[in-house]
Amino acid sequence: MFKYDRFLNEDKTVKKEFYKDGTRLEYYTMPWGAGKNICIGKEFAVTAIKQFLFLLLTHFDLELCNPDAKIPPVNPSRFGFGMVHPDGDLRVRFRLKRTQHEM
Ligand code: HEM
């Protein structure tokens, strides 16, 4: 059965305590899972993400909304789980590039 609300508490707040065989899990969210339930679509998904990035960078002009904005710091407690994600956002403006024949 698909448990769509498995990451929520009864009162619908974000769940932060997970247990396996009675032991509390310290790292309950991992990018692709681990062990026998590890994501089998990982390679496919990573390829799709790379294709998306390639298309974004080749078809769009990008600029920072605030030119003085700094890259947000990373959360070091998640070192070892693949790419560490930033603790915050960096807002970017994007516009479709004009093709040669439109200029
Ligand atoms: C960005 C994309 C994706 C992310 C972040 C992701 C993440 C995950 C995670 C965290 C799990 C483990 C869940 C658990 O431990 O309960 C999982 C399992 C799984 N994923 Fe993905 N996934 C992605 C894309 C895909 C794709 C594209 C497919 C199929 C084409 C796929 C198929 C599966 C399957 C079948 C499992 C269950 C494996 C098992 O329990 O034996 N996933 N995924």
XYZ file of N, CA, C and O and ligand atoms in Angstrom:
455
model
N 0.842 -1.192 0.000
C 0.000 0.000 0.000
C 0.881 1.248 0.000
O 1.869 1.310 0.723
N 0.548 2.225 -0.844
C 1.319 3.463 -0.909
C 0.892 4.392 0.222
O -0.259 4.825 0.285
N 1.818 4.655 1.149
C 1.495 5.510 2.297
C 1.931 6.937 1.986
O 3.065 7.316 2.281
N 1.038 7.682 1.382
C 1.368 9.032 0.903
C 1.731 9.988 2.047
O 2.425 10.975 1.842
N 1.265 9.694 3.283
C 1.505 10.614 4.402
C 2.541 10.062 5.381
O 2.582 10.447 6.542
N 3.436 9.204 4.879
C 4.375 8.544 5.806
C 5.436 9.476 6.382
O 6.129 9.116 7.325
N 5.598 10.664 5.793
C 6.576 11.609 6.338
C 5.908 12.691 7.180
O 6.505 13.726 7.456
N 4.649 12.444 7.590
C 3.914 13.408 8.417
C 3.484 12.754 9.726
O 3.247 11.539 9.771
N 3.365 13.572 10.776
C 2.792 13.095 12.037
C 1.273 13.047 11.900
O 0.716 13.507 10.897
N 0.620 12.503 12.927
C -0.857 12.420 12.925
C -1.484 13.789 12.680
O -2.487 13.907 11.984
N -0.850 14.853 13.296
C -1.422 16.203 13.150
C -0.926 16.906 11.888
O -1.037 18.129 11.769
N -0.323 16.138 10.963
C 0.133 16.640 9.647
C 1.370 17.534 9.710
O 1.719 18.176 8.725
N 2.044 17.610 10.882
C 3.315 18.327 10.929
C 4.404 17.387 10.414
O 4.185 16.172 10.299
N 5.593 17.969 10.101
C 6.675 17.165 9.524
C 7.214 16.174 10.550
O 7.556 16.543 11.674
N 7.283 14.905 10.168
C 7.739 13.849 11.074
C 9.265 13.821 11.134
O 9.923 13.878 10.089
N 9.822 13.766 12.340
C 11.284 13.756 12.476
C 11.796 12.547 13.241
O 12.985 12.441 13.504
N 10.884 11.660 13.642
C 11.314 10.455 14.365
C 10.880 9.223 13.594
O 9.688 9.006 13.377
N 11.865 8.428 13.197
C 11.565 7.193 12.476
C 12.264 6.036 13.167
O 13.386 6.191 13.666
N 11.622 4.883 13.204
C 12.172 3.714 13.895
C 12.226 2.522 12.961
O 11.369 2.365 12.083
N 13.257 1.698 13.125
C 13.334 0.440 12.398
C 13.697 -0.636 13.407
O 14.714 -0.488 14.106
N 12.904 -1.677 13.512
C 13.101 -2.741 14.501
C 13.290 -2.159 15.902
O 14.167 -2.606 16.664
N 12.543 -1.133 16.246
C 12.582 -0.554 17.584
C 13.683 0.458 17.818
O 13.720 1.112 18.846
N 14.627 0.588 16.864
C 15.732 1.530 17.041
C 15.432 2.819 16.276
O 15.015 2.758 15.118
N 15.679 3.943 16.952
C 15.435 5.218 16.271
C 16.507 5.448 15.208
O 17.698 5.278 15.467
N 16.071 5.831 14.012
C 17.015 6.073 12.920
C 17.571 7.489 13.019
O 16.803 8.443 13.162
N 18.925 7.595 12.960
C 19.531 8.918 13.029
C 19.379 9.637 11.694
O 19.067 10.812 11.629
N 19.603 8.899 10.588
C 19.493 9.496 9.257
C 18.302 8.870 8.552
O 18.422 7.808 7.945
N 17.150 9.498 8.706
C 15.925 8.886 8.185
C 15.565 9.343 6.779
O 14.672 8.792 6.163
N 16.255 10.398 6.284
C 16.053 10.721 4.866
C 17.392 10.667 4.160
O 18.366 11.277 4.608
N 17.464 9.933 3.085
C 18.673 9.841 2.280
C 18.255 10.058 0.830
O 17.153 9.659 0.439
N 19.137 10.670 0.024
C 18.737 11.015 -1.335
C 18.146 9.841 -2.125
O 17.166 10.011 -2.824
N 18.712 8.676 -2.000
C 18.243 7.522 -2.788
C 17.889 6.334 -1.906
O 17.725 5.228 -2.393
N 17.797 6.551 -0.629
C 17.583 5.427 0.264
C 18.883 4.644 0.392
O 19.944 5.082 -0.046
N 18.823 3.475 1.000
C 20.027 2.675 1.199
C 19.636 1.225 1.429
O 18.460 0.918 1.670
N 20.637 0.369 1.330
C 20.392 -1.045 1.631
C 19.452 -1.699 0.633
O 19.466 -1.365 -0.543
N 18.607 -2.598 1.117
C 17.792 -3.383 0.175
C 16.689 -2.574 -0.500
O 16.137 -3.014 -1.503
N 16.353 -1.399 0.036
C 15.322 -0.564 -0.591
C 15.908 0.590 -1.405
O 15.189 1.509 -1.803
N 17.211 0.551 -1.692
C 17.826 1.664 -2.421
C 17.136 1.841 -3.774
O 16.666 0.873 -4.381
N 17.052 3.084 -4.212
C 16.310 3.423 -5.435
C 16.901 2.722 -6.659
O 18.084 2.862 -6.951
N 16.072 2.010 -7.385
C 16.568 1.351 -8.599
C 16.527 2.303 -9.794
O 17.057 1.984 -10.853
N 15.883 3.465 -9.631
C 15.797 4.426 -10.731
C 16.872 5.488 -10.652
O 16.845 6.456 -11.400
N 17.845 5.303 -9.743
C 18.852 6.335 -9.483
C 19.604 6.777 -10.755
O 19.657 7.961 -11.055
N 20.182 5.813 -11.482
C 20.981 6.165 -12.668
C 20.112 6.883 -13.694
O 20.518 7.865 -14.298
N 18.895 6.376 -13.884
C 17.957 6.981 -14.825
C 17.644 8.409 -14.404
O 17.687 9.344 -15.226
N 17.352 8.603 -13.112
C 16.982 9.929 -12.609
C 18.157 10.899 -12.722
O 17.974 12.048 -13.124
N 19.380 10.434 -12.394
C 20.548 11.315 -12.477
C 20.783 11.737 -13.924
O 21.078 12.906 -14.212
N 20.597 10.808 -14.879
C 20.758 11.143 -16.296
C 19.720 12.191 -16.708
O 20.042 13.154 -17.406
N 18.475 12.024 -16.263
C 17.414 12.981 -16.608
C 17.728 14.360 -16.018
O 17.516 15.385 -16.671
N 18.270 14.393 -14.784
C 18.615 15.671 -14.154
C 19.742 16.352 -14.943
O 19.711 17.557 -15.199
N 20.737 15.541 -15.391
C 21.838 16.112 -16.183
C 21.320 16.658 -17.509
O 21.742 17.721 -17.962
N 20.396 15.940 -18.142
C 19.821 16.418 -19.407
C 19.074 17.727 -19.177
O 19.173 18.658 -19.979
N 18.328 17.806 -18.068
C 17.594 19.026 -17.743
C 18.568 20.195 -17.563
O 18.372 21.280 -18.115
N 19.657 19.960 -16.802
C 20.633 21.025 -16.568
C 21.274 21.477 -17.873
O 21.458 22.670 -18.114
N 21.614 20.513 -18.738
C 22.221 20.839 -20.031
C 21.280 21.738 -20.838
O 21.684 22.773 -21.369
N 20.006 21.368 -20.911
C 19.032 22.160 -21.671
C 18.836 23.537 -21.050
O 18.740 24.540 -21.754
N 18.795 23.580 -19.716
C 18.632 24.865 -19.021
C 19.799 25.797 -19.355
O 19.604 26.960 -19.709
N 21.036 25.255 -19.264
C 22.218 26.101 -19.460
C 22.426 26.482 -20.924
O 23.019 27.510 -21.220
N 21.966 25.656 -21.863
C 22.176 25.969 -23.283
C 21.030 26.800 -23.860
O 21.211 27.489 -24.848
N 19.840 26.744 -23.278
C 18.688 27.442 -23.857
C 18.260 28.699 -23.111
O 17.421 29.440 -23.598
N 18.810 28.919 -21.920
C 18.363 30.072 -21.126
C 19.538 30.953 -20.710
O 20.635 30.460 -20.486
N 19.261 32.259 -20.632
C 20.202 33.184 -20.001
C 19.800 33.279 -18.538
O 18.618 33.444 -18.228
N 20.796 33.155 -17.639
C 20.515 33.162 -16.195
C 21.243 34.322 -15.534
O 22.354 34.643 -15.930
N 20.613 34.927 -14.562
C 21.331 35.918 -13.748
C 20.755 35.915 -12.339
O 19.593 35.558 -12.116
N 21.599 36.323 -11.381
C 21.146 36.409 -9.990
C 20.151 37.550 -9.855
O 20.364 38.631 -10.420
N 19.050 37.330 -9.128
C 18.078 38.416 -8.888
C 18.755 39.537 -8.117
O 18.565 40.701 -8.403
N 19.565 39.165 -7.133
C 20.355 40.144 -6.386
C 21.825 39.880 -6.714
O 22.384 38.878 -6.287
N 22.465 40.779 -7.499
C 23.846 40.530 -7.939
C 24.833 40.346 -6.792
O 25.892 39.745 -6.974
N 24.490 40.878 -5.607
C 25.404 40.757 -4.453
C 25.106 39.539 -3.586
O 25.754 39.341 -2.556
N 24.133 38.739 -3.981
C 23.746 37.585 -3.153
C 24.911 36.604 -3.025
O 25.699 36.430 -3.953
N 25.015 36.007 -1.854
C 26.079 35.035 -1.588
C 25.493 33.621 -1.632
O 24.315 33.433 -1.306
N 26.338 32.662 -2.005
C 25.880 31.270 -2.031
C 25.556 30.856 -0.598
O 26.384 31.058 0.304
N 24.369 30.305 -0.342
C 24.027 29.924 1.036
C 24.954 28.828 1.559
O 25.470 28.028 0.771
N 25.189 28.795 2.885
C 26.078 27.764 3.434
C 25.441 26.374 3.323
O 24.222 26.264 3.145
N 26.284 25.345 3.409
C 25.747 23.984 3.373
C 25.612 23.473 4.808
O 26.225 23.997 5.721
N 24.792 22.460 4.962
C 24.579 21.859 6.276
C 25.579 20.712 6.443
O 25.398 19.638 5.870
N 26.677 20.931 7.214
C 27.749 19.935 7.269
C 27.339 18.623 7.937
O 28.027 17.620 7.803
N 26.208 18.619 8.655
C 25.820 17.376 9.332
C 25.414 16.315 8.310
O 25.241 15.154 8.663
N 25.259 16.709 7.046
C 24.842 15.733 6.039
C 25.989 15.329 5.111
O 25.755 14.739 4.054
N 27.245 15.621 5.498
C 28.386 15.151 4.710
C 28.335 13.627 4.606
O 28.043 12.935 5.583
N 28.613 13.108 3.433
C 28.615 11.651 3.247
C 27.351 11.149 2.563
O 27.291 9.994 2.153
N 26.344 12.024 2.408
C 25.106 11.600 1.739
C 25.026 12.125 0.310
O 23.986 12.556 -0.146
N 26.140 12.108 -0.382
C 26.139 12.642 -1.733
C 26.309 14.144 -1.676
O 26.921 14.674 -0.745
N 25.722 14.834 -2.639
C 25.915 16.281 -2.694
C 25.183 16.955 -1.524
O 23.997 16.709 -1.313
N 25.907 17.779 -0.770
C 25.251 18.465 0.352
C 24.388 19.596 -0.195
O 24.786 20.295 -1.116
N 23.185 19.730 0.351
C 22.314 20.774 -0.183
C 22.420 22.049 0.631
O 22.764 22.019 1.814
N 22.142 23.194 -0.024
C 22.304 24.475 0.661
C 21.231 24.718 1.702
O 20.105 24.238 1.566
N 21.607 25.474 2.746
C 20.662 25.879 3.791
C 20.039 27.211 3.385
O 20.300 28.236 4.001
N 19.273 27.217 2.340
C 18.663 28.464 1.886
C 18.587 28.512 0.375
O 19.026 27.583 -0.302
N 18.023 29.585 -0.128
C 17.811 29.713 -1.573
C 18.716 30.782 -2.176
O 19.177 31.676 -1.480
N 18.946 30.667 -3.463
C 19.662 31.675 -4.228
C 18.764 31.957 -5.430
O 18.635 31.118 -6.322
N 18.108 33.090 -5.412
C 17.106 33.350 -6.457
C 17.782 33.744 -7.763
O 18.669 34.578 -7.789
N 17.313 33.076 -8.829
C 17.898 33.277 -10.154
C 16.777 33.640 -11.128
O 15.683 33.091 -11.060
N 17.082 34.617 -12.005
C 16.124 35.000 -13.044
C 16.562 34.314 -14.341
O 17.763 34.214 -14.610
N 15.637 33.783 -15.109
C 16.041 33.132 -16.360
C 15.137 33.551 -17.511
O 13.966 33.864 -17.320
N 15.734 33.584 -18.718
C 14.984 33.992 -19.904
C 15.442 33.139 -21.083
O 16.633 32.860 -21.233
N 14.480 32.742 -21.897
C 14.809 31.921 -23.064
C 15.762 32.692 -23.977
O 15.515 33.860 -24.268
N 16.858 32.034 -24.389
C 17.809 32.693 -25.286
C 17.169 32.877 -26.654
O 16.420 31.998 -27.095
N 17.498 33.957 -27.314
C 16.981 34.121 -28.680
C 17.850 33.292 -29.619
O 19.072 33.269 -29.489
N 17.217 32.644 -30.576
C 17.991 31.832 -31.523
C 18.559 32.743 -32.600
O 18.125 33.879 -32.761
N 19.545 32.250 -33.376
C 20.250 33.038 -34.386
C 19.290 33.727 -35.365
O 19.403 34.909 -35.631
N 18.280 32.967 -35.853
C 17.418 33.536 -36.901
C 16.440 34.588 -36.366
O 15.833 35.315 -37.140
N 16.317 34.694 -35.028
C 15.410 35.705 -34.464
C 16.125 37.051 -34.308
O 15.494 38.056 -34.076
N 17.472 37.056 -34.415
C 18.220 38.290 -34.142
C 18.276 39.190 -35.367
O 18.025 38.806 -36.453
C 15.029 12.355 -8.368
C 14.435 11.180 -8.541
C 14.334 10.095 -7.509
C 14.578 10.138 -6.173
C 15.064 11.313 -5.313
C 14.307 8.811 -5.650
C 14.434 8.439 -4.324
C 14.170 7.185 -3.821
C 14.324 6.787 -2.432
C 14.767 7.695 -1.298
C 13.983 5.486 -2.325
C 14.016 4.610 -1.038
C 12.675 4.608 -0.360
C 12.688 3.841 0.952
O 13.766 3.527 1.498
O 11.591 3.564 1.446
C 13.576 5.025 -3.647
C 13.160 3.764 -3.947
C 12.727 3.361 -5.193
N 12.799 4.090 -6.364
Fe 13.386 6.023 -6.525
N 13.898 7.991 -6.675
C 13.902 8.732 -7.831
C 13.592 8.305 -9.106
C 13.173 7.026 -9.412
C 12.860 6.565 -10.774
C 12.991 7.422 -12.032
C 12.446 5.264 -10.655
C 12.027 4.292 -11.720
C 12.239 4.458 -13.003
C 12.507 4.911 -9.239
C 12.164 3.691 -8.703
C 12.271 3.331 -7.386
C 11.855 2.041 -6.850
C 11.199 0.887 -7.616
C 12.149 2.054 -5.469
C 11.920 0.936 -4.440
C 13.112 0.031 -4.363
C 12.878 -1.125 -3.394
O 12.290 -0.914 -2.327
O 13.275 -2.230 -3.740
N 12.954 5.997 -8.523
N 13.718 6.086 -4.541
